[in-house]
């Protein structure tokens, strides 16, 4: 089964890139065939993603309780499955005992101890499926692109590979490669196929993204300097000690020489799971709880009756606790300054993508100048990388600093919510209004993650993290659809000025009806997808800090105001300039219908659609993080 995991996850990441390479064999005049090939590639990627969903469901089914509900088992947590996969890689398990854990670990750059490491859980998988769906719809929406079709479609598919690779990566270096891979396709797509100010918008996008990328690069280098020898398989430590002793003392070193070599061994890694363990151990030390740090007895430990609930087992089996604690305390990573600096770098690196105020100004320009399909991917998928990075990287690796700065991070989210809504109200460009709307909606993601409670109030924080993840998926659905709606309007009116539109309901009743559902979903109407995530976030924020929750709640009025006003200006009334607009074409309706259906289903049955397979992973994430805060 591990080989099966390698095949499926690698296929999921690289199938779009392979299809992009396949476009090179098409003669230049076969533009229609190129479109169908790209559509086939993106549809195949979505099919693979759905197969992985089925496989992950089977993994959860193997850990059901007596009532048929997923247990909050340690075996369903990504970090535990990653540890088991690493142990299996070091000590191969008999084939009969192997099981599918949807984790891939293979050597990549041996000299740096970097791995080709991919993993699936309930946090990443919804975003992978969303990416595959939005990419498919973006390719379908690109049918009217008639300039350099081969290059355009290849860049879209390459962009999809970068996004999915980032969502699945468990190695920081591989994550950084995938994260930065998206820069070139987006720059060219905006700069070559964009509007009149496309070069300015593309350059601004690159500068902001590179700023975030440099922050991540510095943080990655600093984290690689950490000696993680007490948090990894001790057989690997002994193997390295033996190799070093042979180099230093000869082919047959004495036991004393081996002991000396063992004391000097350092292991450095880019592995997210290992770095998160170090971060949790540091958080306990800096918060005065070092007595809770304990050594594991085996790789994966199921909680047993009689276990001391105050102990947090982070050191690898076989480690001497006193020596490990002493080594940890002597490292720069175990200082408040290091934790603050690295968290700030990680937060800024991902905040550019969210984006938070004041690092948001690239987004309206990029949306206004980008072609409609690129705006769909930008709003529906790329912004989610910022929120995902905070969940997967920033908070777990620097939990002490995250806990200390949680209120201020929440304040940043609230500022984004209110500022984005206020600025959106004053826009007359349809696309720019939706861009600022995205700034406002993504602020809920930051607020939900920041509503950090202690172990005794972990349930409220889980509401916030659940709400943040749900908000990312819901916003991905509605934002993708709304930017496609703008594209439909622009194809007919050849402008996006809200003051010159109006009256679309008469010539385009189907379009107006589907648009109404999506506008109401975006404003958070109960029964539609936008309500669930925002409600969970607001509940968590209220229990964490009413001072943060109140302005976020009041912003709901602003959101309803500008979205309803926009819908009225576009669809109601009479307008001679729009009365002859044609109704949706079959292709346009096929692009819009799945998003309308998802907006309804996510609002009506959120548990079946998302929470049931997201909750075990979120619970494991909360279980790791919440005890770190006194």
Coordinates of C-alpha atoms in Angstrom, one line a residue:
X1 CA 0.0 0.0 0.0
X2 CA 2.8 2.5 0.6
X3 CA 3.7 2.2 -3.2
X4 CA 0.0 2.8 -3.9
X5 CA 0.1 6.0 -1.8
X6 CA 3.2 7.1 -3.7
X7 CA 1.5 6.5 -7.1
X8 CA -1.8 8.2 -6.2
X9 CA -0.3 11.3 -4.5
X10 CA 2.4 11.8 -7.1
X11 CA -0.2 11.4 -9.9
X12 CA -2.3 14.0 -8.1
X13 CA 0.6 16.5 -8.0
X14 CA 2.2 16.0 -11.4
X15 CA -0.7 15.0 -13.7
X16 CA -1.4 18.6 -14.6
X17 CA 2.3 19.3 -15.3
X18 CA 2.4 16.2 -17.5
X19 CA -0.6 17.3 -19.4
X20 CA 1.1 20.8 -19.8
X21 CA 4.1 19.1 -21.3
X22 CA 1.8 17.1 -23.6
X23 CA 0.6 20.3 -25.2
X24 CA 4.0 20.6 -26.8
X25 CA 3.3 17.8 -29.3
X26 CA 0.2 19.6 -30.7
X27 CA 0.6 21.5 -34.0
X28 CA 0.1 25.2 -33.5
X29 CA -3.1 25.2 -35.5
X30 CA -4.8 22.6 -33.3
X31 CA -6.1 25.1 -30.8
X32 CA -9.4 23.3 -30.3
X33 CA -7.6 20.0 -29.6
X34 CA -5.3 21.8 -27.1
X35 CA -8.4 23.1 -25.2
X36 CA -9.9 19.6 -25.0
X37 CA -6.5 18.1 -23.9
X38 CA -6.2 20.7 -21.1
X39 CA -9.8 20.0 -20.1
X40 CA -9.0 16.3 -20.1
X41 CA -6.0 16.8 -17.9
X42 CA -7.8 19.0 -15.3
X43 CA -10.7 16.6 -15.3
X44 CA -8.3 13.7 -14.8
X45 CA -6.7 15.5 -11.9
X46 CA -10.1 16.1 -10.3
X47 CA -10.9 12.3 -10.7
X48 CA -7.6 11.4 -9.0
X49 CA -8.4 13.8 -6.2
X50 CA -11.8 12.2 -5.7
X51 CA -10.2 8.8 -5.6
X52 CA -7.8 10.0 -2.9
X53 CA -10.9 11.3 -1.0
X54 CA -12.4 7.7 -1.1
X55 CA -9.0 6.3 0.1
X56 CA -8.9 8.8 2.9
X57 CA -12.5 8.0 3.9
X58 CA -11.5 4.3 4.1
X59 CA -8.7 5.3 6.4
X60 CA -11.2 7.1 8.7
X61 CA -13.6 4.1 8.4
X62 CA -10.9 1.9 9.9
X63 CA -11.1 4.1 13.1
X64 CA -14.8 4.3 13.7
X65 CA -16.3 4.1 17.1
X66 CA -19.3 1.9 18.1
X67 CA -21.7 4.5 16.7
X68 CA -20.1 4.7 13.4
X69 CA -18.5 8.1 14.0
X70 CA -14.7 8.8 13.4
X71 CA -12.8 8.3 16.6
X72 CA -10.4 11.0 17.7
X73 CA -7.7 8.4 17.3
X74 CA -4.1 9.2 17.3
X75 CA -3.9 7.1 14.2
X76 CA -6.0 9.5 12.2
X77 CA -3.7 12.4 12.9
X78 CA -1.3 13.5 10.2
X79 CA 1.7 13.8 12.5
X80 CA 1.2 10.3 13.9
X81 CA 0.8 8.8 10.4
X82 CA 3.9 10.7 9.2
X83 CA 5.9 9.3 12.2
X84 CA 4.7 5.8 11.4
X85 CA 5.6 6.2 7.7
X86 CA 9.1 7.4 8.7
X87 CA 9.5 4.5 11.0
X88 CA 8.3 2.1 8.3
X89 CA 10.8 3.6 5.8
X90 CA 13.7 3.1 8.2
X91 CA 12.6 -0.4 9.2
X92 CA 10.5 -2.0 6.4
X93 CA 7.3 -3.6 7.6
X94 CA 6.2 -7.0 6.2
X95 CA 3.9 -6.5 3.3
X96 CA 1.0 -8.3 5.1
X97 CA 1.2 -5.7 7.9
X98 CA 1.3 -2.6 5.7
X99 CA -1.7 -0.3 5.5
X100 CA -2.6 2.7 3.5
X101 CA -1.9 5.8 5.6
X102 CA -1.8 8.3 2.6
X103 CA 1.7 9.5 3.5
X104 CA 4.7 9.4 1.1
X105 CA 8.3 9.8 2.3
X106 CA 11.2 9.3 -0.2
X107 CA 14.8 10.7 -0.1
X108 CA 15.1 13.8 -2.3
X109 CA 18.2 15.9 -1.6
X110 CA 20.2 13.6 0.7
X111 CA 22.9 16.1 1.5
X112 CA 20.3 18.4 3.0
X113 CA 18.1 15.6 4.5
X114 CA 15.3 17.0 2.3
X115 CA 12.5 14.6 1.4
X116 CA 9.9 14.1 -1.2
X117 CA 7.2 14.1 1.5
X118 CA 3.5 14.3 0.8
X119 CA 0.6 13.7 3.1
X120 CA -3.2 13.9 3.1
X121 CA -5.5 14.8 6.0
X122 CA -8.8 16.5 6.5
X123 CA -7.2 19.9 6.5
X124 CA -5.4 19.6 3.2
X125 CA -7.7 17.3 1.2
X126 CA -10.8 19.7 0.9
X127 CA -8.4 22.4 -0.4
X128 CA -6.9 19.9 -2.9
X129 CA -10.3 19.0 -4.2
X130 CA -11.3 22.6 -4.4
X131 CA -8.1 23.3 -6.4
X132 CA -8.8 20.5 -8.9
X133 CA -12.5 21.7 -9.3
X134 CA -11.6 25.4 -9.8
X135 CA -8.8 24.5 -12.2
X136 CA -11.2 22.4 -14.3
X137 CA -13.8 25.2 -14.4
X138 CA -11.1 27.8 -15.2
X139 CA -10.0 25.7 -18.2
X140 CA -13.6 25.5 -19.3
X141 CA -14.0 29.2 -18.9
X142 CA -10.9 29.8 -21.1
X143 CA -12.5 28.6 -24.3
X144 CA -12.7 32.1 -25.6
X145 CA -8.9 32.7 -25.2
X146 CA -7.5 32.8 -28.7
X147 CA -4.0 34.2 -28.3
X148 CA -1.1 31.9 -27.6
X149 CA -3.5 29.1 -26.5
X150 CA -0.7 26.5 -26.0
X151 CA 1.2 28.7 -23.6
X152 CA -1.8 29.9 -21.7
X153 CA -3.2 26.4 -21.1
X154 CA 0.2 25.1 -20.1
X155 CA 0.7 27.8 -17.6
X156 CA -2.8 27.1 -16.1
X157 CA -1.9 23.4 -15.7
X158 CA 1.6 24.2 -14.3
X159 CA -0.1 26.5 -11.7
X160 CA -2.4 23.7 -10.6
X161 CA 0.6 21.4 -10.0
X162 CA 2.3 24.1 -7.8
X163 CA -0.9 24.7 -5.7
X164 CA -1.6 21.0 -5.2
X165 CA 2.0 20.3 -4.4
X166 CA 2.0 23.0 -1.7
X167 CA -1.2 21.7 -0.1
X168 CA 0.2 18.2 0.1
X169 CA 3.9 18.9 1.1
X170 CA 5.2 17.8 4.4
X171 CA 8.8 19.0 3.8
X172 CA 9.5 22.7 4.0
X173 CA 11.9 22.7 1.1
X174 CA 9.5 20.9 -1.2
X175 CA 6.7 23.2 0.0
X176 CA 8.8 26.2 -0.8
X177 CA 9.6 24.9 -4.3
X178 CA 5.9 24.4 -5.0
X179 CA 4.9 27.7 -3.4
X180 CA 7.4 29.6 -5.5
X181 CA 6.6 27.6 -8.6
X182 CA 3.2 29.4 -8.8
X183 CA 4.9 32.8 -9.2
X184 CA 6.1 32.4 -12.8
X185 CA 2.7 31.1 -14.2
X186 CA 0.7 33.8 -12.5
X187 CA 3.1 36.6 -13.5
X188 CA 3.0 35.6 -17.2
X189 CA -0.8 34.9 -17.2
X190 CA -1.5 38.4 -15.8
X191 CA 1.3 40.2 -17.7
X192 CA 0.6 38.7 -21.1
X193 CA -3.1 38.0 -21.2
X194 CA -4.3 40.8 -18.8
X195 CA -5.8 44.2 -19.4
X196 CA -4.4 47.6 -20.2
X197 CA -2.3 47.9 -17.0
X198 CA -1.3 44.2 -16.9
X199 CA 2.4 44.8 -16.7
X200 CA 2.0 47.1 -13.6
X201 CA -0.3 44.5 -12.0
X202 CA 1.9 41.6 -12.7
X203 CA 5.0 43.4 -11.4
X204 CA 3.2 44.4 -8.2
X205 CA 2.1 40.8 -7.7
X206 CA 5.6 39.6 -8.1
X207 CA 7.1 42.1 -5.7
X208 CA 4.6 41.4 -3.0
X209 CA 4.9 37.6 -3.5
X210 CA 8.7 37.7 -3.5
X211 CA 8.6 39.7 -0.3
X212 CA 6.5 36.9 1.3
X213 CA 8.8 34.3 -0.3
X214 CA 11.9 35.9 1.1
X215 CA 10.4 35.9 4.6
X216 CA 9.6 32.2 4.3
X217 CA 13.1 31.5 2.9
X218 CA 14.8 33.2 5.9
X219 CA 12.5 31.3 8.3
X220 CA 13.3 28.0 6.6
X221 CA 17.0 28.5 6.8
X222 CA 16.8 29.5 10.5
X223 CA 14.6 26.4 11.3
X224 CA 17.0 24.1 9.4
X225 CA 19.7 25.2 11.9
X226 CA 17.9 23.6 14.7
X227 CA 19.3 20.2 16.0
X228 CA 16.3 17.8 16.0
X229 CA 18.2 14.7 17.0
X230 CA 16.1 14.0 20.1
X231 CA 12.8 14.1 18.1
X232 CA 13.7 11.6 15.3
X233 CA 14.3 7.9 15.1
X234 CA 17.3 7.1 17.3
X235 CA 18.5 4.4 15.0
X236 CA 19.2 7.2 12.5
X237 CA 21.2 9.0 15.2
X238 CA 23.2 5.9 16.0
X239 CA 23.9 5.3 12.3
X240 CA 25.2 8.8 11.8
X241 CA 27.4 8.5 14.9
X242 CA 28.9 5.3 13.5
X243 CA 29.6 6.8 10.2
X244 CA 31.2 9.9 11.8
X245 CA 33.3 7.7 14.1
X246 CA 34.6 5.7 11.2
X247 CA 35.6 8.8 9.3
X248 CA 37.2 10.4 12.4
X249 CA 38.8 7.3 14.1
X250 CA 39.1 4.6 11.5
X251 CA 37.1 1.7 10.2
X252 CA 36.7 0.0 13.7
X253 CA 36.2 2.7 16.3
X254 CA 36.1 1.7 20.0
X255 CA 33.0 2.0 22.2
X256 CA 34.5 5.2 23.8
X257 CA 35.0 6.7 20.4
X258 CA 31.5 5.8 19.3
X259 CA 30.1 7.4 22.5
X260 CA 32.1 10.6 21.7
X261 CA 30.8 10.6 18.2
X262 CA 27.2 10.0 19.4
X263 CA 27.4 13.0 21.6
X264 CA 28.4 15.3 18.7
X265 CA 25.7 14.1 16.2
X266 CA 23.4 16.8 14.9
X267 CA 20.4 16.2 12.7
X268 CA 18.8 19.0 10.7
X269 CA 15.6 18.7 8.8
X270 CA 12.9 20.5 6.8
X271 CA 10.2 18.1 8.0
X272 CA 7.1 19.9 9.2
X273 CA 6.1 17.1 11.7
X274 CA 9.5 17.1 13.3
X275 CA 9.8 20.9 13.4
X276 CA 6.3 21.1 15.0
X277 CA 7.5 18.7 17.8
X278 CA 10.4 21.0 18.5
X279 CA 8.0 24.0 18.5
X280 CA 5.7 22.3 21.0
X281 CA 8.6 21.3 23.3
X282 CA 9.9 24.9 23.2
X283 CA 6.5 26.2 24.0
X284 CA 6.3 24.0 27.1
X285 CA 9.8 25.2 28.2
X286 CA 9.1 28.9 27.6
X287 CA 5.8 28.8 29.4
X288 CA 7.3 27.2 32.5
X289 CA 5.8 23.7 31.9
X290 CA 9.0 21.8 31.1
X291 CA 8.2 19.1 33.7
X292 CA 5.4 18.0 31.4
X293 CA 7.9 17.0 28.6
X294 CA 8.2 13.3 28.4
X295 CA 9.7 10.5 26.2
X296 CA 7.6 8.3 24.0
X297 CA 7.6 4.5 24.6
X298 CA 6.8 3.8 21.0
X299 CA 6.4 5.6 17.7
X300 CA 2.6 5.9 18.0
X301 CA 1.1 5.7 21.4
X302 CA -2.6 5.2 21.9
X303 CA -3.9 6.9 25.2
X304 CA -4.4 4.2 27.8
X305 CA -6.2 4.3 31.1
X306 CA -3.8 5.3 33.8
X307 CA -1.7 7.5 31.6
X308 CA -0.7 10.8 33.2
X309 CA -2.7 13.4 31.3
X310 CA -0.3 16.1 32.3
X311 CA 2.6 14.6 30.3
X312 CA 3.3 15.6 26.7
X313 CA 5.3 12.9 25.0
X314 CA 7.5 14.5 22.3
X315 CA 11.0 13.1 22.7
X316 CA 11.6 10.0 20.5
X317 CA 11.7 6.5 22.0
X318 CA 15.0 5.7 23.6
X319 CA 16.0 9.3 24.3
X320 CA 17.5 10.3 27.7
X321 CA 15.1 13.0 28.9
X322 CA 17.6 15.0 30.9
X323 CA 20.2 15.1 28.1
X324 CA 17.6 16.0 25.5
X325 CA 16.1 18.8 27.6
X326 CA 19.6 20.2 28.2
X327 CA 20.4 20.1 24.5
X328 CA 17.1 21.8 23.7
X329 CA 17.7 24.7 26.2
X330 CA 21.1 25.5 24.8
X331 CA 19.8 26.1 21.3
X332 CA 18.6 29.5 20.0
X333 CA 15.3 28.0 19.1
X334 CA 14.5 27.8 22.8
X335 CA 14.5 31.6 23.2
X336 CA 11.6 34.0 23.0
X337 CA 13.4 36.2 20.5
X338 CA 13.9 33.3 18.1
X339 CA 10.3 32.3 18.4
X340 CA 9.0 35.8 17.9
X341 CA 11.2 36.5 14.9
X342 CA 10.4 33.2 13.1
X343 CA 6.7 33.5 13.7
X344 CA 6.8 37.0 12.4
X345 CA 8.6 35.9 9.3
X346 CA 6.2 33.0 8.7
X347 CA 3.2 35.1 9.4
X348 CA 4.3 37.8 7.0
X349 CA 5.2 35.3 4.4
X350 CA 1.7 33.8 4.4
X351 CA -0.1 37.0 5.2
X352 CA 0.8 38.3 1.7
X353 CA -1.2 35.5 0.2
X354 CA -4.2 35.8 2.5
X355 CA -3.9 38.8 2.0
X356 CA -4.1 40.9 5.2
X357 CA -4.2 44.7 5.4
X358 CA -1.9 46.5 4.6
X359 CA -0.3 43.8 2.4
X360 CA -3.3 43.5 0.3
X361 CA -3.0 46.2 -2.3
X362 CA -1.6 43.9 -5.0
X363 CA -4.9 41.9 -5.0
X364 CA -7.3 44.5 -6.5
X365 CA -4.9 45.4 -9.3
X366 CA -4.2 41.7 -10.1
X367 CA -7.9 40.9 -10.2
X368 CA -8.8 43.9 -12.4
X369 CA -6.1 43.2 -15.0
X370 CA -6.2 39.4 -15.0
X371 CA -8.3 37.4 -17.4
X372 CA -11.5 35.9 -15.9
X373 CA -10.2 32.3 -15.5
X374 CA -7.0 33.6 -13.8
X375 CA -9.1 35.6 -11.4
X376 CA -11.2 32.5 -10.6
X377 CA -8.0 30.6 -9.7
X378 CA -6.5 33.6 -7.8
X379 CA -9.6 34.2 -5.6
X380 CA -10.8 30.6 -5.4
X381 CA -7.5 28.8 -4.7
X382 CA -4.3 31.0 -4.3
X383 CA -5.6 33.0 -1.4
X384 CA -6.2 29.8 0.5
X385 CA -2.5 29.1 0.5
X386 CA -2.0 31.9 3.0
X387 CA -4.5 30.5 5.5
X388 CA -3.3 27.0 4.9
X389 CA 0.3 28.0 5.6
X390 CA -0.8 29.5 8.9
X391 CA -2.5 26.3 9.9
X392 CA 0.1 23.8 8.7
X393 CA 3.4 25.8 9.3
X394 CA 3.3 29.0 11.3
X395 CA 1.1 28.0 14.2
X396 CA 2.5 24.4 14.8
X397 CA 6.2 25.4 14.4
X398 CA 6.0 28.5 16.6
X399 CA 3.1 27.8 19.0
X400 CA 4.5 29.8 21.9
X401 CA 4.8 33.0 19.9
X402 CA 1.4 32.3 18.2
X403 CA -0.2 31.9 21.6
X404 CA 1.5 35.1 22.9
X405 CA 0.4 37.1 19.9
X406 CA -2.9 35.5 19.3
X407 CA -5.0 38.6 20.3
X408 CA -3.0 40.8 17.9
X409 CA -3.3 38.3 15.1
X410 CA -7.0 38.3 15.7
X411 CA -7.0 42.1 15.6
X412 CA -5.3 41.9 12.2
X413 CA -8.1 39.6 11.0
X414 CA -10.8 42.0 12.3
X415 CA -9.1 45.0 10.6
X416 CA -9.1 43.1 7.3
X417 CA -12.8 42.1 7.7
X418 CA -14.0 45.7 8.4
X419 CA -11.6 47.5 6.1
X420 CA -12.3 45.2 3.2
X421 CA -16.1 45.6 3.6
X422 CA -15.9 49.4 3.9
X423 CA -13.7 49.8 0.8
X424 CA -15.8 47.4 -1.2
X425 CA -18.8 49.6 -0.6
X426 CA -17.2 52.5 -2.5
X427 CA -16.1 50.6 -5.6
X428 CA -17.7 51.0 -9.0
X429 CA -15.6 48.4 -10.8
X430 CA -17.3 45.0 -10.4
X431 CA -14.0 43.1 -10.1
X432 CA -12.4 45.5 -7.7
X433 CA -15.4 45.3 -5.5
X434 CA -15.1 41.5 -5.3
X435 CA -11.4 41.8 -4.7
X436 CA -11.9 43.8 -1.6
X437 CA -14.7 41.5 -0.6
X438 CA -12.2 38.7 -0.7
X439 CA -9.9 40.7 1.7
X440 CA -12.9 40.9 4.1
X441 CA -13.9 37.3 3.9
X442 CA -10.4 36.0 4.3
X443 CA -10.1 38.1 7.5
X444 CA -12.5 35.5 9.1
X445 CA -9.9 32.8 8.5
X446 CA -7.3 34.7 10.4
X447 CA -9.7 35.6 13.2
X448 CA -10.8 31.9 13.6
X449 CA -7.2 30.7 13.9
X450 CA -6.3 33.3 16.4
X451 CA -9.2 32.5 18.8
X452 CA -6.7 30.4 20.8
X453 CA -8.1 29.0 24.1
X454 CA -6.4 26.9 26.8
X455 CA -6.9 23.1 27.1
X456 CA -10.0 23.7 29.2
X457 CA -11.5 25.9 26.5
X458 CA -10.2 24.0 23.5
X459 CA -13.7 23.3 22.2
X460 CA -14.2 27.0 21.4
X461 CA -10.9 27.2 19.5
X462 CA -11.9 24.1 17.5
X463 CA -15.0 26.0 16.4
X464 CA -12.7 28.7 15.2
X465 CA -10.3 26.4 13.3
X466 CA -13.3 24.5 11.8
X467 CA -14.9 27.7 10.8
X468 CA -11.6 29.0 9.3
X469 CA -11.2 25.9 7.1
X470 CA -14.9 25.9 6.2
X471 CA -14.7 29.6 5.3
X472 CA -11.7 28.9 3.0
X473 CA -13.7 26.3 1.1
X474 CA -16.9 28.3 1.0
X475 CA -15.1 31.4 -0.1
X476 CA -13.3 29.4 -2.8
X477 CA -16.7 28.3 -4.2
X478 CA -18.4 31.7 -4.0
X479 CA -15.4 33.8 -5.1
X480 CA -14.8 31.5 -8.1
X481 CA -18.4 31.8 -9.1
X482 CA -18.7 35.6 -8.7
X483 CA -15.5 36.3 -10.7
X484 CA -16.9 34.0 -13.4
X485 CA -20.1 36.0 -13.3
X486 CA -18.1 39.2 -13.8
X487 CA -16.5 37.5 -16.9
X488 CA -20.0 36.7 -18.3
X489 CA -21.1 40.3 -17.9
X490 CA -17.9 41.6 -19.4
X491 CA -18.2 39.3 -22.4
X492 CA -21.5 41.0 -23.2
X493 CA -21.1 44.6 -22.0
X494 CA -17.3 44.9 -22.5
X495 CA -17.0 46.9 -19.3
X496 CA -17.3 46.3 -15.5
X497 CA -18.7 49.7 -14.5
X498 CA -21.5 49.0 -12.0
X499 CA -23.1 52.4 -12.7
X500 CA -23.6 51.5 -16.4
X501 CA -25.0 48.0 -15.8
X502 CA -28.5 47.1 -14.7
X503 CA -31.6 45.3 -16.0
X504 CA -29.9 41.9 -16.6
X505 CA -32.7 40.1 -15.0
X506 CA -35.0 40.5 -18.0
X507 CA -32.8 39.2 -20.8
X508 CA -30.9 36.7 -18.6
X509 CA -33.3 35.3 -16.0
X510 CA -31.4 32.0 -15.5
X511 CA -28.2 34.0 -15.0
X512 CA -29.8 36.4 -12.6
X513 CA -31.3 33.5 -10.5
X514 CA -28.0 31.6 -10.2
X515 CA -26.2 34.9 -9.4
X516 CA -28.6 35.7 -6.6
X517 CA -27.9 32.3 -4.9
X518 CA -24.2 33.0 -5.1
X519 CA -24.5 36.6 -3.9
X520 CA -26.6 35.5 -0.9
X521 CA -24.1 32.7 -0.2
X522 CA -21.3 35.2 -0.2
X523 CA -23.1 37.5 2.2
X524 CA -23.6 34.6 4.7
X525 CA -27.3 33.9 4.4
X526 CA -28.3 30.9 6.6
X527 CA -28.8 27.8 4.5
X528 CA -25.9 28.6 2.1
X529 CA -22.2 28.0 2.4
X530 CA -21.1 31.4 3.6
X531 CA -23.0 31.3 6.8
X532 CA -21.5 28.1 8.4
X533 CA -17.9 29.2 8.5
X534 CA -18.5 32.7 9.6
X535 CA -20.9 31.6 12.3
X536 CA -18.3 29.1 13.7
X537 CA -15.6 31.8 13.7
X538 CA -17.8 34.4 15.4
X539 CA -18.8 31.9 18.1
X540 CA -15.1 31.1 18.8
X541 CA -14.1 34.8 18.7
X542 CA -16.9 35.7 21.1
X543 CA -15.7 33.1 23.6
X544 CA -12.1 34.2 23.1
X545 CA -12.5 38.0 23.1
X546 CA -15.8 39.9 22.7
X547 CA -13.8 43.0 21.8
X548 CA -12.7 41.2 18.6
X549 CA -16.0 39.6 17.9
X550 CA -18.2 42.7 18.1
X551 CA -16.7 44.5 15.1
X552 CA -16.6 41.3 13.1
X553 CA -20.3 40.7 13.8
X554 CA -21.2 44.3 12.8
X555 CA -19.3 43.8 9.6
X556 CA -21.9 41.3 8.5
X557 CA -24.2 44.3 8.0
X558 CA -21.7 46.0 5.7
X559 CA -21.2 42.8 3.7
X560 CA -24.9 42.4 3.2
X561 CA -25.2 46.1 2.3
X562 CA -22.6 46.2 -0.5
X563 CA -23.4 42.8 -2.0
X564 CA -27.2 43.4 -2.1
X565 CA -26.6 46.9 -3.5
X566 CA -24.3 45.4 -6.2
X567 CA -26.9 42.7 -7.1
X568 CA -29.6 45.4 -7.5
X569 CA -27.4 47.6 -9.6
X570 CA -26.5 44.8 -12.0
X571 CA -29.7 42.9 -12.3
X572 CA -32.7 45.0 -11.4
X573 CA -34.4 47.9 -13.3
X574 CA -34.5 48.5 -17.0
X575 CA -31.5 49.3 -19.2
X576 CA -31.7 49.7 -23.0
X577 CA -28.0 48.9 -23.2
X578 CA -28.4 45.5 -21.7
X579 CA -31.9 44.4 -22.9
X580 CA -30.5 42.4 -25.8
X581 CA -27.8 40.5 -23.9
X582 CA -28.0 36.7 -24.7
X583 CA -28.7 34.2 -21.9
X584 CA -26.0 31.9 -20.6
X585 CA -24.5 29.6 -23.1
X586 CA -24.5 25.8 -22.3
X587 CA -20.7 26.1 -21.6
X588 CA -21.2 29.0 -19.2
X589 CA -24.1 27.3 -17.5
X590 CA -22.0 24.1 -17.0
X591 CA -19.3 26.2 -15.4
X592 CA -21.7 28.0 -13.0
X593 CA -24.0 25.2 -12.0
X594 CA -21.6 23.0 -10.0
X595 CA -20.7 26.1 -7.9
X596 CA -24.3 26.9 -7.3
X597 CA -25.0 23.3 -6.2
X598 CA -22.0 23.3 -3.9
X599 CA -23.0 26.6 -2.4
X600 CA -26.4 25.1 -1.4
X601 CA -25.1 21.7 -0.3
X602 CA -22.3 23.2 1.9
X603 CA -24.9 25.3 3.6
X604 CA -27.6 22.7 4.0
X605 CA -25.5 19.6 4.9
X606 CA -22.2 21.0 6.0
X607 CA -21.4 17.9 8.1
X608 CA -21.8 15.4 5.3
X609 CA -20.0 17.6 2.8
X610 CA -17.1 18.7 4.9
X611 CA -17.1 18.5 8.7
X612 CA -17.3 14.7 9.0
X613 CA -13.9 14.2 7.2
X614 CA -12.3 17.4 8.4
X615 CA -13.1 17.1 12.2
X616 CA -10.7 14.2 13.1
X617 CA -7.8 16.1 11.7
X618 CA -8.8 19.4 13.3
X619 CA -9.3 17.6 16.6
X620 CA -5.8 16.2 16.4
X621 CA -4.4 19.6 15.5
X622 CA -6.2 21.1 18.5
X623 CA -5.2 18.2 20.7
X624 CA -1.5 19.0 19.9
X625 CA -1.7 22.7 20.3
X626 CA -4.2 23.6 23.1
X627 CA -2.3 22.1 26.0
X628 CA 0.7 24.4 25.3
X629 CA -1.2 27.4 26.6
X630 CA -1.5 27.5 30.4

